[in-house]
XYZ file of C-alpha atoms in Angstrom:
374
model
C -33.761 -52.428 -12.581
C -37.390 -53.538 -13.774
C -38.253 -54.486 -10.159
C -36.802 -50.852 -9.287
C -38.994 -49.317 -11.943
C -41.824 -50.943 -10.992
C -41.705 -50.043 -7.393
C -41.247 -46.653 -7.866
C -44.595 -46.447 -10.321
C -46.297 -48.381 -7.758
C -45.443 -45.912 -4.956
C -46.278 -42.766 -7.016
C -49.599 -44.332 -7.811
C -50.144 -45.188 -3.891
C -49.073 -41.622 -2.972
C -51.472 -40.071 -5.504
C -54.120 -42.141 -3.869
C -53.132 -40.985 -0.492
C -52.060 -44.649 0.589
C -49.205 -45.557 3.096
C -46.397 -47.460 2.028
C -43.491 -49.622 3.332
C -40.380 -50.693 1.505
C -39.187 -54.490 2.212
C -35.523 -54.941 1.049
C -33.484 -58.548 1.602
C -30.384 -57.058 3.262
C -28.523 -60.047 3.956
C -28.756 -63.824 3.503
C -27.020 -66.651 5.236
C -27.062 -70.374 3.316
C -29.345 -70.272 0.324
C -32.370 -68.202 -0.805
C -34.385 -67.707 -3.773
C -33.641 -64.017 -3.693
C -30.397 -62.274 -2.962
C -29.534 -59.309 -1.107
C -31.143 -55.877 -2.689
C -34.543 -57.741 -3.660
C -37.340 -55.407 -2.576
C -41.104 -55.299 -2.459
C -43.165 -52.330 -2.000
C -46.103 -53.016 0.470
C -49.306 -50.531 0.312
C -51.625 -49.842 3.257
C -54.162 -51.949 1.931
C -52.316 -54.875 1.192
C -50.683 -54.429 -2.546
C -47.413 -55.859 -3.220
C -44.947 -54.732 -5.819
C -41.637 -56.822 -6.497
C -40.641 -60.062 -4.229
C -38.589 -60.903 -1.869
C -38.655 -64.771 -2.078
C -40.436 -67.298 -4.455
C -43.596 -66.652 -2.554
C -43.100 -68.289 0.778
C -42.170 -65.167 2.883
C -44.726 -62.897 1.173
C -47.773 -63.563 3.303
C -46.009 -63.018 6.398
C -43.709 -60.155 5.124
C -47.194 -58.678 4.267
C -48.051 -58.537 7.993
C -44.794 -56.980 9.187
C -44.927 -54.326 6.298
C -48.192 -53.336 7.663
C -46.928 -53.258 11.299
C -44.290 -51.119 10.150
C -46.580 -48.831 8.709
C -49.017 -48.649 11.503
C -46.335 -48.090 14.021
C -44.373 -45.624 11.800
C -41.019 -47.177 12.245
C -38.497 -49.391 10.392
C -38.230 -53.118 11.448
C -35.596 -55.975 10.845
C -37.368 -59.412 10.461
C -35.463 -62.812 10.300
C -36.796 -65.807 8.474
C -35.019 -69.091 8.806
C -35.806 -71.133 5.720
C -33.629 -73.988 6.773
C -35.748 -75.091 9.982
C -37.618 -78.118 8.358
C -40.209 -78.000 11.377
C -41.304 -74.663 10.055
C -44.650 -75.679 7.759
C -44.588 -71.541 6.978
C -41.145 -71.263 5.436
C -39.079 -74.384 5.509
C -40.773 -77.117 3.727
C -42.497 -75.056 1.238
C -39.291 -73.499 -0.342
C -36.241 -75.746 0.780
C -33.932 -72.969 0.489
C -32.058 -74.004 3.664
C -30.918 -70.206 4.497
C -31.480 -67.413 6.620
C -33.021 -64.422 5.357
C -32.826 -61.062 7.100
C -35.273 -58.450 5.512
C -35.724 -54.889 6.471
C -39.044 -53.091 6.382
C -38.929 -49.303 5.813
C -41.992 -47.128 6.752
C -41.745 -44.686 3.747
C -42.283 -40.782 5.201
C -43.016 -38.778 2.026
C -41.515 -36.024 3.926
C -38.169 -37.182 5.019
C -35.639 -40.073 4.638
C -37.766 -41.430 1.755
C -35.897 -44.294 0.553
C -37.854 -43.931 -2.861
C -36.262 -40.911 -3.741
C -33.072 -42.738 -3.588
C -34.340 -45.460 -6.139
C -35.227 -42.687 -8.252
C -31.855 -41.452 -8.246
C -30.906 -44.864 -9.552
C -33.335 -44.736 -12.481
C -32.988 -41.347 -13.465
C -29.701 -41.624 -15.707
C -28.126 -44.564 -17.525
C -25.023 -45.013 -15.340
C -23.520 -47.503 -12.569
C -24.459 -46.400 -9.302
C -24.629 -48.143 -5.700
C -26.822 -47.935 -2.584
C -26.455 -48.300 1.018
C -28.862 -49.727 3.280
C -28.074 -49.465 7.012
C -29.548 -52.205 9.292
C -28.853 -54.088 12.771
C -29.610 -57.645 13.797
C -29.148 -56.692 17.405
C -32.161 -56.698 18.992
C -33.525 -53.223 20.036
C -30.995 -51.396 17.740
C -32.128 -48.754 15.576
C -32.766 -49.756 12.010
C -31.550 -46.749 9.817
C -32.663 -48.012 6.426
C -31.540 -46.885 2.968
C -29.719 -43.693 3.304
C -27.065 -43.121 0.527
C -26.537 -42.991 -3.317
C -23.403 -43.001 -5.038
C -22.081 -42.911 -8.582
C -18.975 -41.064 -10.370
C -17.654 -39.815 -7.198
C -21.206 -38.134 -6.101
C -22.836 -38.948 -3.132
C -26.480 -38.194 -2.466
C -27.776 -36.623 -0.170
C -24.897 -34.280 -0.406
C -25.167 -32.867 3.141
C -24.912 -36.285 4.452
C -22.106 -37.051 6.632
C -20.481 -40.204 5.452
C -16.931 -39.784 4.274
C -16.460 -43.480 5.599
C -19.386 -44.858 3.898
C -18.611 -43.106 0.539
C -15.312 -44.750 0.575
C -16.701 -47.969 0.891
C -19.178 -47.350 -1.699
C -16.563 -46.007 -3.939
C -14.950 -49.628 -3.849
C -18.026 -51.340 -4.453
C -18.635 -48.981 -7.400
C -15.117 -50.001 -8.638
C -15.413 -53.631 -8.264
C -18.802 -53.753 -9.347
C -19.629 -56.306 -6.631
C -22.029 -55.857 -3.504
C -20.802 -56.216 -0.356
C -22.117 -56.487 3.195
C -19.891 -54.628 6.006
C -19.726 -53.857 9.635
C -19.822 -50.093 10.171
C -20.303 -47.385 12.816
C -22.568 -44.805 11.658
C -23.185 -41.510 13.865
C -21.985 -43.693 16.972
C -24.251 -46.749 15.998
C -22.788 -49.892 15.219
C -24.705 -51.448 12.154
C -24.321 -53.534 9.232
C -24.441 -51.786 5.638
C -25.654 -53.586 2.479
C -23.608 -51.791 -0.283
C -25.177 -52.659 -3.378
C -23.768 -52.167 -6.896
C -26.514 -51.502 -9.241
C -25.737 -51.624 -13.470
C -27.840 -49.486 -15.251
C -30.731 -51.464 -17.556
C -30.052 -53.188 -20.707
C -30.668 -51.418 -23.805
C -31.791 -53.661 -26.301
C -31.522 -52.220 -30.089
C -33.102 -53.878 -32.798
C -32.478 -53.282 -36.576
C -35.917 -54.529 -38.059
C -39.429 -54.292 -37.373
C -40.895 -57.449 -38.782
C -43.226 -59.598 -37.199
C -40.517 -61.736 -35.770
C -39.548 -58.637 -33.895
C -42.593 -58.812 -31.797
C -41.841 -61.596 -29.446
C -38.366 -60.503 -29.000
C -39.431 -56.906 -28.011
C -42.135 -58.737 -25.829
C -39.785 -60.892 -23.732
C -37.263 -58.405 -23.358
C -40.116 -55.742 -22.011
C -40.873 -58.658 -19.318
C -36.956 -58.598 -18.467
C -37.337 -54.729 -18.235
C -34.732 -53.887 -20.747
C -34.903 -50.557 -22.700
C -36.034 -51.461 -26.150
C -35.307 -49.601 -29.429
C -36.703 -50.690 -32.728
C -35.489 -48.944 -35.835
C -35.328 -49.467 -39.733
C -36.187 -47.993 -43.022
C -39.579 -49.322 -43.442
C -42.032 -46.588 -42.726
C -44.903 -48.871 -42.727
C -43.043 -51.370 -40.323
C -41.419 -49.130 -37.739
C -44.494 -47.604 -35.818
C -45.204 -47.125 -32.470
C -48.839 -48.908 -32.830
C -46.854 -52.198 -33.793
C -44.274 -52.054 -31.026
C -46.093 -50.371 -28.118
C -43.655 -51.962 -25.752
C -40.601 -50.413 -27.160
C -39.279 -47.256 -25.498
C -38.081 -45.917 -29.072
C -39.456 -46.854 -32.537
C -38.015 -44.909 -35.521
C -37.700 -44.886 -39.064
C -34.018 -44.395 -40.084
C -31.557 -45.259 -42.867
C -28.730 -47.860 -42.326
C -26.231 -45.351 -42.474
C -27.724 -43.050 -39.747
C -28.764 -45.902 -37.634
C -26.724 -45.292 -34.563
C -27.671 -41.647 -34.281
C -28.856 -40.841 -31.197
C -28.375 -44.418 -29.838
C -25.787 -44.691 -26.384
C -23.552 -47.392 -27.030
C -21.971 -49.050 -23.892
C -21.164 -52.012 -22.306
C -24.965 -52.509 -21.553
C -26.282 -51.832 -25.076
C -26.920 -55.220 -27.112
C -27.789 -54.985 -30.910
C -29.631 -57.423 -32.859
C -29.621 -57.056 -36.503
C -32.881 -58.704 -38.120
C -34.109 -56.570 -40.785
C -34.218 -59.429 -43.532
C -32.651 -56.927 -45.675
C -28.919 -58.009 -46.423
C -27.544 -54.382 -47.396
C -29.067 -52.634 -44.249
C -27.873 -55.236 -41.816
C -24.188 -54.956 -43.571
C -24.080 -51.176 -43.255
C -25.295 -51.427 -39.442
C -22.681 -53.818 -39.036
C -19.541 -52.025 -40.391
C -20.641 -48.907 -38.449
C -20.748 -50.680 -35.365
C -17.384 -52.645 -35.384
C -15.717 -49.503 -33.631
C -18.371 -49.177 -31.134
C -17.776 -50.084 -27.375
C -20.710 -52.273 -26.896
C -20.215 -56.333 -26.286
C -22.686 -57.659 -28.379
C -24.060 -57.631 -31.939
C -26.086 -60.509 -32.770
C -26.750 -61.358 -36.538
C -30.222 -63.221 -37.549
C -29.685 -65.755 -39.996
C -27.393 -68.952 -41.067
C -23.628 -69.062 -40.512
C -23.279 -68.443 -44.428
C -24.858 -64.941 -44.275
C -22.367 -64.046 -41.591
C -19.587 -65.272 -43.623
C -20.758 -63.513 -46.555
C -21.148 -60.328 -44.423
C -17.360 -60.783 -43.407
C -16.287 -61.389 -46.817
C -17.814 -58.249 -48.242
C -16.519 -56.076 -45.540
C -13.120 -57.827 -46.285
C -13.381 -56.796 -49.863
C -14.321 -53.270 -48.779
C -10.735 -53.028 -47.108
C -12.581 -53.468 -43.506
C -10.319 -55.205 -41.249
C -12.140 -56.982 -38.555
C -9.821 -57.599 -35.052
C -10.157 -60.742 -32.976
C -11.715 -58.566 -30.215
C -14.454 -57.281 -32.736
C -15.148 -60.772 -33.832
C -15.781 -61.826 -30.247
C -18.616 -59.313 -30.046
C -20.317 -60.628 -33.220
C -22.967 -63.751 -32.501
C -24.124 -65.151 -35.718
C -26.069 -67.112 -35.903
C -27.740 -65.238 -33.069
C -29.143 -66.974 -29.923
C -28.514 -69.990 -27.934
C -28.630 -73.443 -29.392
C -32.307 -74.663 -27.900
C -33.542 -75.933 -31.278
C -35.595 -72.779 -31.863
C -37.722 -72.704 -35.088
C -40.767 -70.274 -34.571
C -40.205 -66.474 -34.119
C -41.109 -66.806 -30.302
C -38.585 -69.684 -29.738
C -36.082 -67.523 -31.734
C -36.626 -64.963 -29.696
C -36.530 -66.660 -26.361
C -32.782 -68.107 -27.515
C -32.022 -64.431 -28.079
C -33.061 -62.998 -24.944
C -31.354 -65.926 -23.149
C -28.085 -65.567 -25.332
C -27.845 -61.742 -24.185
C -28.555 -62.738 -20.686
C -25.791 -65.040 -20.371
C -23.252 -62.569 -22.268
C -24.410 -59.929 -19.908
C -23.415 -62.246 -16.937
C -20.290 -63.818 -18.480
C -22.066 -67.380 -18.526
C -21.994 -69.850 -21.083
C -25.765 -70.742 -20.840
C -25.282 -74.483 -19.895
C -28.055 -76.416 -17.883
C -27.855 -75.546 -14.264
C -27.786 -79.520 -13.467
C -24.005 -79.229 -14.448
C -23.146 -76.625 -12.144
C -21.256 -77.746 -9.429
C -21.225 -74.504 -6.868
C -24.084 -72.594 -5.946
C -26.201 -70.654 -8.330
C -25.895 -67.384 -6.829
C -22.731 -65.587 -5.912
C -22.370 -64.894 -2.355
C -22.275 -61.099 -1.273
C -18.760 -60.188 -0.089
C -17.755 -58.355 3.213
C -16.742 -59.142 6.588
C -20.503 -59.389 7.586
C -20.746 -62.567 6.124
């Protein structure tokens, strides 16, 4: 979501400066690639790049293709074969051994603007799906990003897309992107139907100095950050300029105004035992999947014991959501190292991973995008 938000901001800045723009999107990958379908990059007419479509090896040539799309005011589909070791520009430098298809969309501010659809994705905190239509056949029309779907609603509403809406609904329900062959307005093409979850919401109980590096790392990740605790001197916007929300609040009211869903991750690090205990107690019946507790195992055991004495029964499902001590075991000691371990653990839980070294992974790093076009 961070890449999408960065692109929206860059586009709005370019539009205000009367700069022409193009959007490059990875629409299909055969074999291996540094970036997967859905990776995007905005290019301005004066060569400014926002986002990324590779590890850096394709951006130079992609800039030329994007400028050509801007100059000709039409969409273009370009294929890069990074498996060709004789290609000094692409194959040897990255060694990805894959074929990457990238759609360059000229952005017309008045009609068929793909940025409008990206804005729809970022407007509300909800799962959504985008559809981008393209063709690998030479000379065929490259339609581009056309539809947004969320919770049984398709936008633009007047778009004739019953068949695409059904495919988008399936992707929405499966939470798995797909590439499919489709007919659109009697034109045979392929569709990247991309599932997009909402941004991670990181809620931190605590505003001490050790919270600062965690906020900084989370900001780089593009997470929406809330910092809250009871000390007026600590919970200030000046101390946490990268947080979306900073507030002074008591433990009993901590959850007021906070949306709790499966993309909400909470870390308790106030260094105030009673405050953390109260927040933990009130969170047990929430519907998020991660409650991190800073401190040694003995602290968490004491919290569980105190809750039991209060008559609070904690189910196995609730215990599975509690991570204490918080963070991955990477030998972290300093505040910065602990912040890294916490952010890494949150990312692992988000993706359903164990946080192991990739050297032990037997299959591919990235999951292949499903669909009959693969």
